[in-house]
JSON list of C-alpha atoms in Angstrom, two decimals:
[
{"chain": "A", "resi": 1, "resn": "UNK", "atom": "CA", "xyz": [139.67, 78.66, -106.24]},
{"chain": "A", "resi": 2, "resn": "UNK", "atom": "CA", "xyz": [136.38, 79.59, -105.64]},
{"chain": "A", "resi": 3, "resn": "UNK", "atom": "CA", "xyz": [134.72, 79.09, -109.18]},
{"chain": "A", "resi": 4, "resn": "UNK", "atom": "CA", "xyz": [135.44, 75.28, -108.26]},
{"chain": "A", "resi": 5, "resn": "UNK", "atom": "CA", "xyz": [134.03, 75.27, -104.90]},
{"chain": "A", "resi": 6, "resn": "UNK", "atom": "CA", "xyz": [130.81, 76.88, -107.05]},
{"chain": "A", "resi": 7, "resn": "UNK", "atom": "CA", "xyz": [131.21, 74.33, -109.75]},
{"chain": "A", "resi": 8, "resn": "UNK", "atom": "CA", "xyz": [131.54, 71.51, -106.76]},
{"chain": "A", "resi": 9, "resn": "UNK", "atom": "CA", "xyz": [128.75, 72.90, -104.86]},
{"chain": "A", "resi": 10, "resn": "UNK", "atom": "CA", "xyz": [125.84, 73.05, -108.70]},
{"chain": "A", "resi": 11, "resn": "UNK", "atom": "CA", "xyz": [127.37, 69.26, -109.37]},
{"chain": "A", "resi": 12, "resn": "UNK", "atom": "CA", "xyz": [126.05, 67.38, -106.25]},
{"chain": "A", "resi": 13, "resn": "UNK", "atom": "CA", "xyz": [122.63, 69.54, -105.89]},
{"chain": "A", "resi": 14, "resn": "UNK", "atom": "CA", "xyz": [121.87, 67.99, -108.53]},
{"chain": "A", "resi": 15, "resn": "UNK", "atom": "CA", "xyz": [123.07, 64.53, -108.35]},
{"chain": "A", "resi": 16, "resn": "UNK", "atom": "CA", "xyz": [121.22, 64.58, -105.04]},
{"chain": "A", "resi": 17, "resn": "UNK", "atom": "CA", "xyz": [118.07, 66.08, -106.94]},
{"chain": "A", "resi": 18, "resn": "UNK", "atom": "CA", "xyz": [118.12, 63.37, -109.84]},
{"chain": "A", "resi": 19, "resn": "UNK", "atom": "CA", "xyz": [118.98, 60.09, -107.55]},
{"chain": "A", "resi": 20, "resn": "UNK", "atom": "CA", "xyz": [115.01, 60.09, -106.16]},
{"chain": "A", "resi": 21, "resn": "UNK", "atom": "CA", "xyz": [113.68, 60.34, -109.37]},
{"chain": "A", "resi": 22, "resn": "UNK", "atom": "CA", "xyz": [116.04, 58.16, -111.03]},
{"chain": "A", "resi": 23, "resn": "UNK", "atom": "CA", "xyz": [115.48, 55.61, -108.15]},
{"chain": "A", "resi": 24, "resn": "UNK", "atom": "CA", "xyz": [111.53, 56.27, -109.02]},
{"chain": "A", "resi": 25, "resn": "UNK", "atom": "CA", "xyz": [111.61, 55.67, -112.17]},
{"chain": "A", "resi": 26, "resn": "UNK", "atom": "CA", "xyz": [113.43, 51.84, -111.27]},
{"chain": "A", "resi": 27, "resn": "UNK", "atom": "CA", "xyz": [110.67, 51.15, -108.67]},
{"chain": "A", "resi": 28, "resn": "UNK", "atom": "CA", "xyz": [108.10, 51.99, -111.89]},
{"chain": "A", "resi": 29, "resn": "UNK", "atom": "CA", "xyz": [109.34, 50.16, -113.90]},
{"chain": "A", "resi": 30, "resn": "UNK", "atom": "CA", "xyz": [109.84, 47.13, -111.93]},
{"chain": "A", "resi": 31, "resn": "UNK", "atom": "CA", "xyz": [106.59, 47.20, -111.57]},
{"chain": "A", "resi": 32, "resn": "UNK", "atom": "CA", "xyz": [105.87, 46.10, -114.51]},
{"chain": "A", "resi": 33, "resn": "UNK", "atom": "CA", "xyz": [107.62, 42.62, -114.01]},
{"chain": "A", "resi": 34, "resn": "UNK", "atom": "CA", "xyz": [104.58, 41.86, -111.12]},
{"chain": "A", "resi": 35, "resn": "UNK", "atom": "CA", "xyz": [102.59, 38.88, -111.92]},
{"chain": "A", "resi": 36, "resn": "UNK", "atom": "CA", "xyz": [98.88, 39.05, -112.97]},
{"chain": "A", "resi": 37, "resn": "UNK", "atom": "CA", "xyz": [96.98, 39.49, -110.20]},
{"chain": "A", "resi": 38, "resn": "UNK", "atom": "CA", "xyz": [94.93, 36.65, -109.61]},
{"chain": "A", "resi": 39, "resn": "UNK", "atom": "CA", "xyz": [91.44, 36.22, -111.22]},
{"chain": "A", "resi": 40, "resn": "UNK", "atom": "CA", "xyz": [88.01, 37.44, -109.06]},
{"chain": "A", "resi": 41, "resn": "UNK", "atom": "CA", "xyz": [85.12, 36.61, -108.11]},
{"chain": "A", "resi": 42, "resn": "UNK", "atom": "CA", "xyz": [83.02, 36.68, -111.29]},
{"chain": "A", "resi": 43, "resn": "UNK", "atom": "CA", "xyz": [86.36, 34.98, -113.09]},
{"chain": "A", "resi": 44, "resn": "UNK", "atom": "CA", "xyz": [86.40, 32.11, -111.38]},
{"chain": "A", "resi": 45, "resn": "UNK", "atom": "CA", "xyz": [82.29, 31.63, -111.20]},
{"chain": "A", "resi": 46, "resn": "UNK", "atom": "CA", "xyz": [82.69, 31.56, -115.20]},
{"chain": "A", "resi": 47, "resn": "UNK", "atom": "CA", "xyz": [85.83, 29.12, -115.62]},
{"chain": "A", "resi": 48, "resn": "UNK", "atom": "CA", "xyz": [83.67, 26.74, -112.65]},
{"chain": "A", "resi": 49, "resn": "UNK", "atom": "CA", "xyz": [80.63, 27.30, -115.22]},
{"chain": "A", "resi": 50, "resn": "UNK", "atom": "CA", "xyz": [82.29, 26.95, -118.29]},
{"chain": "A", "resi": 51, "resn": "UNK", "atom": "CA", "xyz": [83.90, 23.16, -117.17]},
{"chain": "A", "resi": 52, "resn": "UNK", "atom": "CA", "xyz": [81.09, 20.01, -117.62]},
{"chain": "A", "resi": 53, "resn": "UNK", "atom": "CA", "xyz": [80.29, 19.16, -114.73]},
{"chain": "A", "resi": 54, "resn": "UNK", "atom": "CA", "xyz": [80.18, 15.57, -113.50]},
{"chain": "A", "resi": 55, "resn": "UNK", "atom": "CA", "xyz": [76.57, 15.26, -113.71]},
{"chain": "A", "resi": 56, "resn": "UNK", "atom": "CA", "xyz": [76.62, 15.91, -117.77]},
{"chain": "A", "resi": 57, "resn": "UNK", "atom": "CA", "xyz": [79.21, 14.07, -118.03]},
{"chain": "A", "resi": 58, "resn": "UNK", "atom": "CA", "xyz": [77.57, 11.23, -117.67]},
{"chain": "A", "resi": 59, "resn": "UNK", "atom": "CA", "xyz": [74.47, 12.37, -118.96]},
{"chain": "A", "resi": 60, "resn": "UNK", "atom": "CA", "xyz": [74.93, 10.26, -122.46]},
{"chain": "A", "resi": 61, "resn": "UNK", "atom": "CA", "xyz": [75.78, 7.26, -120.93]},
{"chain": "A", "resi": 62, "resn": "UNK", "atom": "CA", "xyz": [73.27, 3.93, -120.91]},
{"chain": "A", "resi": 63, "resn": "UNK", "atom": "CA", "xyz": [71.27, 3.33, -117.91]},
{"chain": "A", "resi": 64, "resn": "UNK", "atom": "CA", "xyz": [68.37, 0.87, -116.01]},
{"chain": "A", "resi": 65, "resn": "UNK", "atom": "CA", "xyz": [69.63, -2.51, -114.49]},
{"chain": "A", "resi": 66, "resn": "UNK", "atom": "CA", "xyz": [69.01, -4.96, -117.41]},
{"chain": "A", "resi": 67, "resn": "UNK", "atom": "CA", "xyz": [72.45, -3.13, -118.35]},
{"chain": "A", "resi": 68, "resn": "UNK", "atom": "CA", "xyz": [74.17, -4.88, -116.07]},
{"chain": "A", "resi": 69, "resn": "UNK", "atom": "CA", "xyz": [73.77, -7.51, -118.02]},
{"chain": "A", "resi": 70, "resn": "UNK", "atom": "CA", "xyz": [74.88, -6.53, -121.57]},
{"chain": "A", "resi": 71, "resn": "UNK", "atom": "CA", "xyz": [78.56, -8.36, -122.05]},
{"chain": "A", "resi": 72, "resn": "UNK", "atom": "CA", "xyz": [81.58, -5.94, -120.72]},
{"chain": "A", "resi": 73, "resn": "UNK", "atom": "CA", "xyz": [83.80, -6.80, -123.71]},
{"chain": "A", "resi": 74, "resn": "UNK", "atom": "CA", "xyz": [83.54, -7.96, -127.09]},
{"chain": "A", "resi": 75, "resn": "UNK", "atom": "CA", "xyz": [80.93, -7.70, -130.02]},
{"chain": "A", "resi": 76, "resn": "UNK", "atom": "CA", "xyz": [77.94, -7.40, -127.96]},
{"chain": "A", "resi": 77, "resn": "UNK", "atom": "CA", "xyz": [79.58, -4.90, -125.15]},
{"chain": "A", "resi": 78, "resn": "UNK", "atom": "CA", "xyz": [78.74, -1.32, -124.99]},
{"chain": "A", "resi": 79, "resn": "UNK", "atom": "CA", "xyz": [82.25, -0.49, -126.47]},
{"chain": "A", "resi": 80, "resn": "UNK", "atom": "CA", "xyz": [80.86, -3.10, -129.67]},
{"chain": "A", "resi": 81, "resn": "UNK", "atom": "CA", "xyz": [77.67, -2.13, -130.23]},
{"chain": "A", "resi": 82, "resn": "UNK", "atom": "CA", "xyz": [78.49, 1.28, -131.36]},
{"chain": "A", "resi": 83, "resn": "UNK", "atom": "CA", "xyz": [80.50, 0.51, -133.53]},
{"chain": "A", "resi": 84, "resn": "UNK", "atom": "CA", "xyz": [78.58, -1.67, -135.53]},
{"chain": "A", "resi": 85, "resn": "UNK", "atom": "CA", "xyz": [74.77, -0.29, -137.07]},
{"chain": "A", "resi": 86, "resn": "UNK", "atom": "CA", "xyz": [71.57, -1.04, -135.18]},
{"chain": "A", "resi": 87, "resn": "UNK", "atom": "CA", "xyz": [70.15, -4.53, -136.87]},
{"chain": "A", "resi": 88, "resn": "UNK", "atom": "CA", "xyz": [73.44, -5.84, -136.41]},
{"chain": "A", "resi": 89, "resn": "UNK", "atom": "CA", "xyz": [74.50, -4.63, -132.99]},
{"chain": "A", "resi": 90, "resn": "UNK", "atom": "CA", "xyz": [70.99, -6.23, -131.34]},
{"chain": "A", "resi": 91, "resn": "UNK", "atom": "CA", "xyz": [71.82, -10.03, -132.86]},
{"chain": "A", "resi": 92, "resn": "UNK", "atom": "CA", "xyz": [75.22, -9.78, -130.57]},
{"chain": "A", "resi": 93, "resn": "UNK", "atom": "CA", "xyz": [73.76, -8.85, -127.68]},
{"chain": "A", "resi": 94, "resn": "UNK", "atom": "CA", "xyz": [71.76, -12.30, -126.60]},
{"chain": "A", "resi": 95, "resn": "UNK", "atom": "CA", "xyz": [68.90, -10.76, -124.77]},
{"chain": "A", "resi": 96, "resn": "UNK", "atom": "CA", "xyz": [67.69, -9.74, -128.52]},
{"chain": "A", "resi": 97, "resn": "UNK", "atom": "CA", "xyz": [67.37, -12.64, -129.73]},
{"chain": "A", "resi": 98, "resn": "UNK", "atom": "CA", "xyz": [63.73, -12.81, -130.50]},
{"chain": "A", "resi": 99, "resn": "UNK", "atom": "CA", "xyz": [63.94, -8.99, -131.71]},
{"chain": "A", "resi": 100, "resn": "UNK", "atom": "CA", "xyz": [66.60, -10.68, -134.37]},
{"chain": "A", "resi": 101, "resn": "UNK", "atom": "CA", "xyz": [64.82, -13.17, -135.55]},
{"chain": "A", "resi": 102, "resn": "UNK", "atom": "CA", "xyz": [61.60, -11.43, -135.72]},
{"chain": "A", "resi": 103, "resn": "UNK", "atom": "CA", "xyz": [64.15, -8.33, -137.86]},
{"chain": "A", "resi": 104, "resn": "UNK", "atom": "CA", "xyz": [65.43, -10.94, -139.89]},
{"chain": "A", "resi": 105, "resn": "UNK", "atom": "CA", "xyz": [61.67, -12.24, -140.73]},
{"chain": "A", "resi": 106, "resn": "UNK", "atom": "CA", "xyz": [60.58, -9.41, -141.69]},
{"chain": "A", "resi": 107, "resn": "UNK", "atom": "CA", "xyz": [63.72, -8.81, -144.27]},
{"chain": "A", "resi": 108, "resn": "UNK", "atom": "CA", "xyz": [63.80, -5.61, -142.18]},
{"chain": "A", "resi": 109, "resn": "UNK", "atom": "CA", "xyz": [67.97, -5.98, -141.45]},
{"chain": "A", "resi": 110, "resn": "UNK", "atom": "CA", "xyz": [69.33, -3.51, -144.54]},
{"chain": "A", "resi": 111, "resn": "UNK", "atom": "CA", "xyz": [66.61, -1.26, -143.72]},
{"chain": "A", "resi": 112, "resn": "UNK", "atom": "CA", "xyz": [67.65, -0.92, -139.81]},
{"chain": "A", "resi": 113, "resn": "UNK", "atom": "CA", "xyz": [71.46, -1.29, -140.64]},
{"chain": "A", "resi": 114, "resn": "UNK", "atom": "CA", "xyz": [70.84, 1.45, -143.76]},
{"chain": "A", "resi": 115, "resn": "UNK", "atom": "CA", "xyz": [68.91, 4.52, -141.88]},
{"chain": "A", "resi": 116, "resn": "UNK", "atom": "CA", "xyz": [70.86, 7.34, -140.38]},
{"chain": "A", "resi": 117, "resn": "UNK", "atom": "CA", "xyz": [69.75, 8.50, -137.04]},
{"chain": "A", "resi": 118, "resn": "UNK", "atom": "CA", "xyz": [67.28, 6.94, -136.71]},
{"chain": "A", "resi": 119, "resn": "UNK", "atom": "CA", "xyz": [65.41, 5.61, -132.42]},
{"chain": "A", "resi": 120, "resn": "UNK", "atom": "CA", "xyz": [64.36, 1.58, -131.64]},
{"chain": "A", "resi": 121, "resn": "UNK", "atom": "CA", "xyz": [63.02, 0.95, -128.76]},
{"chain": "A", "resi": 122, "resn": "UNK", "atom": "CA", "xyz": [63.85, -2.91, -128.46]},
{"chain": "A", "resi": 123, "resn": "UNK", "atom": "CA", "xyz": [61.61, -5.45, -126.44]},
{"chain": "A", "resi": 124, "resn": "UNK", "atom": "CA", "xyz": [63.71, -8.03, -125.09]},
{"chain": "A", "resi": 125, "resn": "UNK", "atom": "CA", "xyz": [63.37, -12.00, -125.43]},
{"chain": "A", "resi": 126, "resn": "UNK", "atom": "CA", "xyz": [60.77, -11.91, -122.12]},
{"chain": "A", "resi": 127, "resn": "UNK", "atom": "CA", "xyz": [58.83, -8.81, -123.91]},
{"chain": "A", "resi": 128, "resn": "UNK", "atom": "CA", "xyz": [58.21, -11.05, -126.92]},
{"chain": "A", "resi": 129, "resn": "UNK", "atom": "CA", "xyz": [57.52, -14.17, -123.46]},
{"chain": "A", "resi": 130, "resn": "UNK", "atom": "CA", "xyz": [55.29, -12.49, -123.17]},
{"chain": "A", "resi": 131, "resn": "UNK", "atom": "CA", "xyz": [52.70, -12.26, -126.11]},
{"chain": "A", "resi": 132, "resn": "UNK", "atom": "CA", "xyz": [50.64, -15.86, -125.77]},
{"chain": "A", "resi": 133, "resn": "UNK", "atom": "CA", "xyz": [52.98, -18.09, -128.14]},
{"chain": "A", "resi": 134, "resn": "UNK", "atom": "CA", "xyz": [49.84, -18.80, -130.54]},
{"chain": "A", "resi": 135, "resn": "UNK", "atom": "CA", "xyz": [49.83, -14.97, -131.33]},
{"chain": "A", "resi": 136, "resn": "UNK", "atom": "CA", "xyz": [53.27, -14.71, -131.43]},
{"chain": "A", "resi": 137, "resn": "UNK", "atom": "CA", "xyz": [53.23, -17.61, -133.92]},
{"chain": "A", "resi": 138, "resn": "UNK", "atom": "CA", "xyz": [50.88, -15.65, -135.85]},
{"chain": "A", "resi": 139, "resn": "UNK", "atom": "CA", "xyz": [52.69, -12.56, -136.08]},
{"chain": "A", "resi": 140, "resn": "UNK", "atom": "CA", "xyz": [55.26, -14.13, -136.97]},
{"chain": "A", "resi": 141, "resn": "UNK", "atom": "CA", "xyz": [54.41, -16.00, -140.39]},
{"chain": "A", "resi": 142, "resn": "UNK", "atom": "CA", "xyz": [52.38, -12.96, -141.48]},
{"chain": "A", "resi": 143, "resn": "UNK", "atom": "CA", "xyz": [55.07, -10.91, -142.91]},
{"chain": "A", "resi": 144, "resn": "UNK", "atom": "CA", "xyz": [52.97, -7.77, -143.07]},
{"chain": "A", "resi": 145, "resn": "UNK", "atom": "CA", "xyz": [52.03, -7.68, -139.83]},
{"chain": "A", "resi": 146, "resn": "UNK", "atom": "CA", "xyz": [55.23, -7.91, -138.71]},
{"chain": "A", "resi": 147, "resn": "UNK", "atom": "CA", "xyz": [56.78, -5.31, -139.99]},
{"chain": "A", "resi": 148, "resn": "UNK", "atom": "CA", "xyz": [54.11, -2.97, -139.04]},
{"chain": "A", "resi": 149, "resn": "UNK", "atom": "CA", "xyz": [54.92, -4.24, -135.73]},
{"chain": "A", "resi": 150, "resn": "UNK", "atom": "CA", "xyz": [58.97, -3.56, -135.70]},
{"chain": "A", "resi": 151, "resn": "UNK", "atom": "CA", "xyz": [58.65, -0.71, -137.11]},
{"chain": "A", "resi": 152, "resn": "UNK", "atom": "CA", "xyz": [56.23, 0.58, -134.43]},
{"chain": "A", "resi": 153, "resn": "UNK", "atom": "CA", "xyz": [59.38, 0.51, -132.62]},
{"chain": "A", "resi": 154, "resn": "UNK", "atom": "CA", "xyz": [61.43, 2.81, -134.62]},
{"chain": "A", "resi": 155, "resn": "UNK", "atom": "CA", "xyz": [61.32, 6.65, -134.63]},
{"chain": "A", "resi": 156, "resn": "UNK", "atom": "CA", "xyz": [62.69, 7.95, -137.49]},
{"chain": "A", "resi": 157, "resn": "UNK", "atom": "CA", "xyz": [65.58, 10.91, -135.86]},
{"chain": "A", "resi": 158, "resn": "UNK", "atom": "CA", "xyz": [67.63, 10.09, -132.25]},
{"chain": "A", "resi": 159, "resn": "UNK", "atom": "CA", "xyz": [65.47, 10.78, -128.74]},
{"chain": "A", "resi": 160, "resn": "UNK", "atom": "CA", "xyz": [68.16, 12.34, -125.92]},
{"chain": "A", "resi": 161, "resn": "UNK", "atom": "CA", "xyz": [66.93, 10.62, -122.43]},
{"chain": "A", "resi": 162, "resn": "UNK", "atom": "CA", "xyz": [66.06, 14.12, -122.10]},
{"chain": "A", "resi": 163, "resn": "UNK", "atom": "CA", "xyz": [62.66, 13.75, -125.35]},
{"chain": "A", "resi": 164, "resn": "UNK", "atom": "CA", "xyz": [61.71, 11.36, -123.45]},
{"chain": "A", "resi": 165, "resn": "UNK", "atom": "CA", "xyz": [60.95, 12.95, -120.19]},
{"chain": "A", "resi": 166, "resn": "UNK", "atom": "CA", "xyz": [56.80, 13.94, -122.32]},
{"chain": "A", "resi": 167, "resn": "UNK", "atom": "CA", "xyz": [57.41, 13.47, -125.54]},
{"chain": "A", "resi": 168, "resn": "UNK", "atom": "CA", "xyz": [55.18, 12.13, -128.62]},
{"chain": "A", "resi": 169, "resn": "UNK", "atom": "CA", "xyz": [56.74, 10.51, -131.66]},
{"chain": "A", "resi": 170, "resn": "UNK", "atom": "CA", "xyz": [56.22, 9.61, -134.73]},
{"chain": "A", "resi": 171, "resn": "UNK", "atom": "CA", "xyz": [56.96, 6.02, -135.85]},
{"chain": "A", "resi": 172, "resn": "UNK", "atom": "CA", "xyz": [57.94, 4.48, -139.17]},
{"chain": "A", "resi": 173, "resn": "UNK", "atom": "CA", "xyz": [54.81, 2.27, -138.92]},
{"chain": "A", "resi": 174, "resn": "UNK", "atom": "CA", "xyz": [53.35, 6.56, -139.31]},
{"chain": "A", "resi": 175, "resn": "UNK", "atom": "CA", "xyz": [51.56, 5.22, -135.93]},
{"chain": "A", "resi": 176, "resn": "UNK", "atom": "CA", "xyz": [52.59, 7.16, -132.85]},
{"chain": "A", "resi": 177, "resn": "UNK", "atom": "CA", "xyz": [54.22, 6.08, -129.37]},
{"chain": "A", "resi": 178, "resn": "UNK", "atom": "CA", "xyz": [54.57, 8.86, -126.22]},
{"chain": "A", "resi": 179, "resn": "UNK", "atom": "CA", "xyz": [56.94, 8.78, -123.69]},
{"chain": "A", "resi": 180, "resn": "UNK", "atom": "CA", "xyz": [57.10, 10.01, -121.11]},
{"chain": "A", "resi": 181, "resn": "UNK", "atom": "CA", "xyz": [59.77, 9.87, -116.97]},
{"chain": "A", "resi": 182, "resn": "UNK", "atom": "CA", "xyz": [62.40, 11.08, -116.16]},
{"chain": "A", "resi": 183, "resn": "UNK", "atom": "CA", "xyz": [65.92, 9.82, -114.71]},
{"chain": "A", "resi": 184, "resn": "UNK", "atom": "CA", "xyz": [66.45, 7.02, -115.51]},
{"chain": "A", "resi": 185, "resn": "UNK", "atom": "CA", "xyz": [63.34, 5.64, -115.47]},
{"chain": "A", "resi": 186, "resn": "UNK", "atom": "CA", "xyz": [61.07, 5.69, -117.97]},
{"chain": "A", "resi": 187, "resn": "UNK", "atom": "CA", "xyz": [57.56, 3.97, -119.81]},
{"chain": "A", "resi": 188, "resn": "UNK", "atom": "CA", "xyz": [56.62, 3.68, -123.74]},
{"chain": "A", "resi": 189, "resn": "UNK", "atom": "CA", "xyz": [52.67, 4.04, -123.98]},
{"chain": "A", "resi": 190, "resn": "UNK", "atom": "CA", "xyz": [52.85, 3.76, -120.22]},
{"chain": "A", "resi": 191, "resn": "UNK", "atom": "CA", "xyz": [52.68, -0.28, -120.51]},
{"chain": "A", "resi": 192, "resn": "UNK", "atom": "CA", "xyz": [56.36, -0.79, -121.49]},
{"chain": "A", "resi": 193, "resn": "UNK", "atom": "CA", "xyz": [59.74, 0.32, -119.53]},
{"chain": "A", "resi": 194, "resn": "UNK", "atom": "CA", "xyz": [63.14, 0.45, -121.04]},
{"chain": "A", "resi": 195, "resn": "UNK", "atom": "CA", "xyz": [64.99, -1.55, -119.13]},
{"chain": "A", "resi": 196, "resn": "UNK", "atom": "CA", "xyz": [69.11, -0.24, -120.15]},
{"chain": "A", "resi": 197, "resn": "UNK", "atom": "CA", "xyz": [67.94, 3.46, -121.94]},
{"chain": "A", "resi": 198, "resn": "UNK", "atom": "CA", "xyz": [70.79, 5.12, -124.71]},
{"chain": "A", "resi": 199, "resn": "UNK", "atom": "CA", "xyz": [72.86, 2.33, -125.73]},
{"chain": "A", "resi": 200, "resn": "UNK", "atom": "CA", "xyz": [74.64, 3.52, -128.55]},
{"chain": "A", "resi": 201, "resn": "UNK", "atom": "CA", "xyz": [75.41, 1.80, -131.44]},
{"chain": "A", "resi": 202, "resn": "UNK", "atom": "CA", "xyz": [76.40, 3.40, -135.24]},
{"chain": "A", "resi": 203, "resn": "UNK", "atom": "CA", "xyz": [73.51, 4.86, -137.02]},
{"chain": "A", "resi": 204, "resn": "UNK", "atom": "CA", "xyz": [71.28, 5.00, -133.66]},
{"chain": "A", "resi": 205, "resn": "UNK", "atom": "CA", "xyz": [70.20, 5.43, -130.20]},
{"chain": "A", "resi": 206, "resn": "UNK", "atom": "CA", "xyz": [69.12, 1.72, -128.30]},
{"chain": "A", "resi": 207, "resn": "UNK", "atom": "CA", "xyz": [66.20, 2.10, -125.76]},
{"chain": "A", "resi": 208, "resn": "UNK", "atom": "CA", "xyz": [65.15, -2.11, -124.62]},
{"chain": "A", "resi": 209, "resn": "UNK", "atom": "CA", "xyz": [62.13, -2.74, -123.01]},
{"chain": "A", "resi": 210, "resn": "UNK", "atom": "CA", "xyz": [60.47, -5.12, -120.95]},
{"chain": "A", "resi": 211, "resn": "UNK", "atom": "CA", "xyz": [56.99, -4.98, -123.07]},
{"chain": "A", "resi": 212, "resn": "UNK", "atom": "CA", "xyz": [56.62, -5.41, -127.09]},
{"chain": "A", "resi": 213, "resn": "UNK", "atom": "CA", "xyz": [54.08, -2.23, -128.55]},
{"chain": "A", "resi": 214, "resn": "UNK", "atom": "CA", "xyz": [51.51, -2.70, -130.68]},
{"chain": "A", "resi": 215, "resn": "UNK", "atom": "CA", "xyz": [50.57, -0.84, -133.00]},
{"chain": "A", "resi": 216, "resn": "UNK", "atom": "CA", "xyz": [46.59, 0.43, -133.11]}
]
């Protein structure tokens, strides 16, 4: 009987010893299923930096007072012009009809439509109207002179508004133009203002200007 009691006592002591250890082990394994701690300030900042800001998302949009006159729908809208090469896109914009006539007279439609990654400073009808009629008629009647004037409005790369802030660029006519400005206000050669800028076509960036640029 005494041996039986001793044995029972030993079992009870062992159970009392092992039970806390088992509970501790269960508690440790349960901690593995806890949710990961939330990101700290540094991680949150990194996440914020990787998300584009609203201003960054709008940097690629057309800007300027004359943009309000662009049709909202159809081939002459911003979406419509983005699908066509630049000469075709310009022909769908009523404000550029004089420019389109000049491009056709100079035989530059295919040249402009087939060029890749160019920038066109496109004078409005009002820009051409600033030129005395006799002078304009003379230019329109002289194909060589007209070609020089029109190709002076074309740069052989796509220019962003940022590049126009203080830029100097060679044109297809081989002359140089200068640009300056910021935000939504830019001028070309100190005289011609961009009235609707960063207009996309299939092969060009277009900056519509209020004065015809004349090569030296």
